[in-house]
Phi, psi and omega in degrees: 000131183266148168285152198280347201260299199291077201266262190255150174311165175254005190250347162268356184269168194282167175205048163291141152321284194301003173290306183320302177285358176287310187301303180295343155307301167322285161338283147354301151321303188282320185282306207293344177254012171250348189292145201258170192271017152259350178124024192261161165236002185312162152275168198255010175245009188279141172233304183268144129101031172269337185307340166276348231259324184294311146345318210258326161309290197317317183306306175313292186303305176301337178292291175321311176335289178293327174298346208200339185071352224295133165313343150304316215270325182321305172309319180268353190292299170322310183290305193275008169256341170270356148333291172325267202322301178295313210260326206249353177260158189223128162274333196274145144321134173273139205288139189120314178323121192245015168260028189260150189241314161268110164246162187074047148343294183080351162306136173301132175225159148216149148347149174259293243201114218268357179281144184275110207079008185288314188220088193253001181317309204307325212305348179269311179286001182260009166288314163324289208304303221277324168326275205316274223308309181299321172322299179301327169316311196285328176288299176285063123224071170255148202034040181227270217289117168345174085020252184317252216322309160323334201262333154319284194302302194304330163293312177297338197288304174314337203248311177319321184272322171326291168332290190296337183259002182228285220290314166261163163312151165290155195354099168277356165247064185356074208207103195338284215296351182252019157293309179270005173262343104356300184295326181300308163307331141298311184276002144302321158300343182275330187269002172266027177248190186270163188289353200267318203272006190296313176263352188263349183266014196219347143283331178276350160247359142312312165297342167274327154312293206281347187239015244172299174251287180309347185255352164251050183269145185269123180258173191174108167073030169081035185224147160252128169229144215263129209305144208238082195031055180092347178253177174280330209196104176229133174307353185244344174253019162290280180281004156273355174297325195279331196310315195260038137248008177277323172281298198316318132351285191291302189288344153284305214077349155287110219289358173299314173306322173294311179272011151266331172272357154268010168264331175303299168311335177286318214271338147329315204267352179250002172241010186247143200272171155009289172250023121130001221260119202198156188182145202125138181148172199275343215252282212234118170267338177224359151306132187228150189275219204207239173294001176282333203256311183000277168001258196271015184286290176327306178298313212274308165315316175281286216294355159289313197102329211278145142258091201286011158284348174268019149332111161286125169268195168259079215317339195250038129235037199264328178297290193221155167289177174211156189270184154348304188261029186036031167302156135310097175269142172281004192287130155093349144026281173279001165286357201271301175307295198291312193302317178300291210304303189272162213251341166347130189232140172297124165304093163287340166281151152333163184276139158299312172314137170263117174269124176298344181253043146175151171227105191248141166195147207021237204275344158317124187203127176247147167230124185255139180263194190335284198292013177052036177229125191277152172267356198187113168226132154222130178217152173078007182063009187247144196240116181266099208257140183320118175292156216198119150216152209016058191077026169227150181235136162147173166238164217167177173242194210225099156233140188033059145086354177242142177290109142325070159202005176277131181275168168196100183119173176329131155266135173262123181205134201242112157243180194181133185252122171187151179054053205038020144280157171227131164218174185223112168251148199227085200279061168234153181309125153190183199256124148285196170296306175285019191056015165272138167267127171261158135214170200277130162247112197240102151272150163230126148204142210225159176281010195063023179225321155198146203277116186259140167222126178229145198200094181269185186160144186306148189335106159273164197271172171083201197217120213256155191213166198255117169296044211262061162088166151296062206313142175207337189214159179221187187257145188206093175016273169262013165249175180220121190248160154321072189245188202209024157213192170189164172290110180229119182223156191207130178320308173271164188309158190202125172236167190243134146245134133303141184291136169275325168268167177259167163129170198288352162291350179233149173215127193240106190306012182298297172320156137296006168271145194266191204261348198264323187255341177305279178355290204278334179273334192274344207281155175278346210219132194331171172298158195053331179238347176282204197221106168292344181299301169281341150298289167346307207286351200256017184281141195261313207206163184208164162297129164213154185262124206233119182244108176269177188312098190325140178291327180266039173264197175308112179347321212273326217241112170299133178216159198225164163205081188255146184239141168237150176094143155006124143170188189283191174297127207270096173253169198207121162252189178205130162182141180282133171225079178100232195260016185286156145216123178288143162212112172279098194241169172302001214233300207242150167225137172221141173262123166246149194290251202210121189305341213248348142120203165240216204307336143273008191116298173349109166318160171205141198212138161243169185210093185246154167315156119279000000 
């Protein structure tokens, strides 16, 4: 069973001009024969997120225009923007709507949903959404689009922004990328006004970055990030947030947008693992977007260095979005439009830079979350996720039934390069059920082919076992499928268990259900609107991979050895010389320093081949 979103790197699909003008033929093809004789271009199976999407075909087309001249197009540009103008801006409040600040307004808006109250939460981001597409409209339309219609559309793009910054609360679904596709959308719309309305709409939505989205940026694994439907961060509205802040860059030049969109980007580029595998959020857990993200995965990606094109998007959105029958939909249009315009070519090597939330070389990825407990480990082409027992999640080790990985106190973390190894020492303090504080040394290291992890602590009492993931996904060539094991090998006895009880708290990777829908059922609130990220945490039990104890280490000490990924027979010592501890593998020898760190604290690790 394949997951069903997380398909191909976004950085293999081509991004030539003739890739382009191919797509936009396609297009082009679908709309003049989908166009209806009032001028719609919607898809006939579109119902949500509709109030943009013929506007947005429309955008396409007039863009393809200018690029090709084809002689067909002035005529359909024309039917289906007065289609818009007519069938699709709305003055009257939609009834229900609870986000109105002004009612009765008379500002242009749109639709989620064209029945008057079936859905109207929706209806501000799809004003954004209906904003970009005019905006992109006006930008191609010199010698296309009339006079009047022009100056008609250009009213309403006026009224959309009225709307979204007066008549209503500002992002009322506290959710970045479509905040900040909002600030784009003014400033674009700024350059198509008269010199007098031109700098008071185009401060005002600078001011809305900064007072609106930046100052209520969220932090997570040590990045401020701009808050996502309440979260810090969701893989699939994560990265559409870096495109638009990549076009607010390109069309300002304000230099707030580059930096805050290389902290996003660093911070993509230290959770999403190796081979591009990555799943979290207030939203989505593993649903991932596509030609949405490009932008700014490409952009972000050259000015970092990082390669953030080995994202997995949903492939059968790498162009545009499409409906069911793989029609061509207008939503989200204009990301289409911008990823053409910039000439930006993808960085394709790895970051060089050492990110404290991760460690990678070759096909080897650790992606660590806040608390320095990894959140992803991939080796081996298998993507491994923390395991949950009795309502803990993470890897660690296990007495009586308790998990060791939460800190309480400074996490330390050491890295360190030599003989084509990479490694990560990871120093934190914590509390059992008896209240002694221990602390834990989790080293990883790995040749870029496999991950050695050794993980000591002071003696525990009882008969103690290393927690080391969740086997859950492997790489199946431009897909990523479902697996409920991976090549694991451990000094002490190593078992895969499954959960003995049933219900939607426990998951067992066996099964077909995926991590996305575990996630979403466990969840407070419907599908779309709870956070599978806090359903996840209410998960009792889980398939976890269970590692016992090297049998020779230090009287003082309980020490673990797990190898994930290829290799030979996996040996592991441990021994002390003072406060000194050796740790010997077939592959490495590492000196970890004095547990209490040195003269600031600090761990100290040498690291040599063997």
């Amino acid at each position: 069973m394949h997951l069903p979103r997380q398909l191909g790197p976004l950085h293999d699909l081509p991004d030539t001009p003739e890739a382009y003008d191919a797509v936009l033929a396609d297009v082009t093809e679908q709309a003049l024969a989908r166009l209806t004789p009032e001028g719609s271009l919607e898809h006939p199976d579109c119902v949500h997120d509709i109030g943009d999407t013929s506007l947005g075909i429309t955008s396409l087309l007039a863009f393809a225009w200018q690029r090709a001249k084809d002689p067909r197009l002035p005529e359909a540009v024309s039917r289906s923007l007065t289609f818009h103008l007519r069938e699709r801006v709305y003055t009257d409040d939609n009834p229900g709507y609870p986000n109105l600040k002004v009612r009765n307004s008379g500002l242009a808006y749109a639709r989620y949903t064209l029945a008057p109250g079936a859905h109207p939460i929706g209806d501000w981001p799809s004003t954004v959404w209906a904003l970009l597409q005019a905006v992109n409209v006006l930008d191609a339309a010199e010698g296309l689009v009339e006079d009047g219609q022009r100056a008609e559309l250009l009213d309403v793009a006026r009224g959309y922004w009225r709307w979204l910054t007066e008549a209503t609360f500002f992002n009322p679904q506290e959710a970045g990328n479509q905040a900040i596709g909002c600030v784009v959308g003014g400033l674009m719309l700024a350059n198509h006004l008269p010199d007098g309305e031109r700098e008071p709409v185009r401060a005002r939505a600078l001011q809305l970055y900064t007072d609106e989205i930046r100052a209520h940026r969220v932090t997570d694994r040590g990045a401020a990030l701009p808050p996502e439907h309440g979260g810090a961060y969701d893989n699939n509205y994560g990265p559409i947030s870096l495109s638009f802040l990549a076009q607010a860059h390109r069309i300002s030049g304000e230099e707030i947008f580059a930096e805050d969109g290389d902290t996003l980007a660093r911070y993509i580029d230290a959770r999403v693992t190796g081979g591009g595998f990555d799943n979290g959020g207030p939203r989505y857990s593993e649903q991932h977007s596509a030609f949405e993200s490009v932008l700014g995965l490409r952009y972000f990606g050259a000015r970092i260095g990082a390669d953030l094109g080995r994202y997995r998007g949903d492939s059968r959105w790498g162009r545009h979005a499409v409906k069911e029958d793989g029609g061509v939909d207008g939503h989200f249009a204009w990301m289409l439009v911008w990823q053409i315009q910039d000439t930006t070519r993808w960085h394709r090597e790895p970051s060089t830079a050492i990110a404290r939330h991760q460690l990678r070389a070759g096909t080897v990825s650790v992606a660590f979350d806040t608390k320095m407990t990894p959140a992803v480990v991939e080796a081996g082409g298998t993507y491994y996720l923390p395991a949950a027992v009795n309502r803990q999640h993470g890897f660690g080790p296990v007495v009586d039934g308790f998990l060791l990985c939460r800190p309480m106190g400074e996490v330390r973390v050491r890295d360190v390069r030599a003989d084509g190894l990479a490694a990560k020492l990871v120093t934190k303090p914590v509390v059992g059920r008896d209240h002694v504080l221990r602390h834990i040394q989790s080293l990883y290291v790995t040749d870029g082919t496999s991950l050695w992890t050794t993980v000591t602590v002071e003696r525990l009492p009882g008969t103690p076992y290393l927690l080391a993931g969740l086997p859950y996904a492997e790489d199946d060539g431009d897909k990523v499928r479902r697996t409920a094991e991976g090549e694991v090998t451990s000094v002490g006895a190593l078992r895969l268990t499954h959960p003995e009880a049933e219900g939607v708290d426990h998951f067992d990777a066996r099964s077909e259900t995926t991590q996305e829908q575990a996630a979403f059922a466990l969840a407070a609130d419907p599908r779309g609107y709870g956070n599978p990220d806090e359903g996840w945490r209410h998960l009792v039990s889980s398939t976890a991979l269970e590692a016992d104890p090297v049998p020779d280490a230090p009287d003082d000490l309980h020490a673990f050895a797990v190898r994930y990924g290829p290799g030979a027979a996996l040996t592991a010592t441990f021994a002390r010389v003072g406060a000194e501890l050796t740790v010997r593998t077939e592959a490495f020898t590492a000196r970890i320093g004095d547990p209490a760190g040195d003269a600031h604290g600090e761990p100290e690790l040498t690291l040599s081949a063997c």
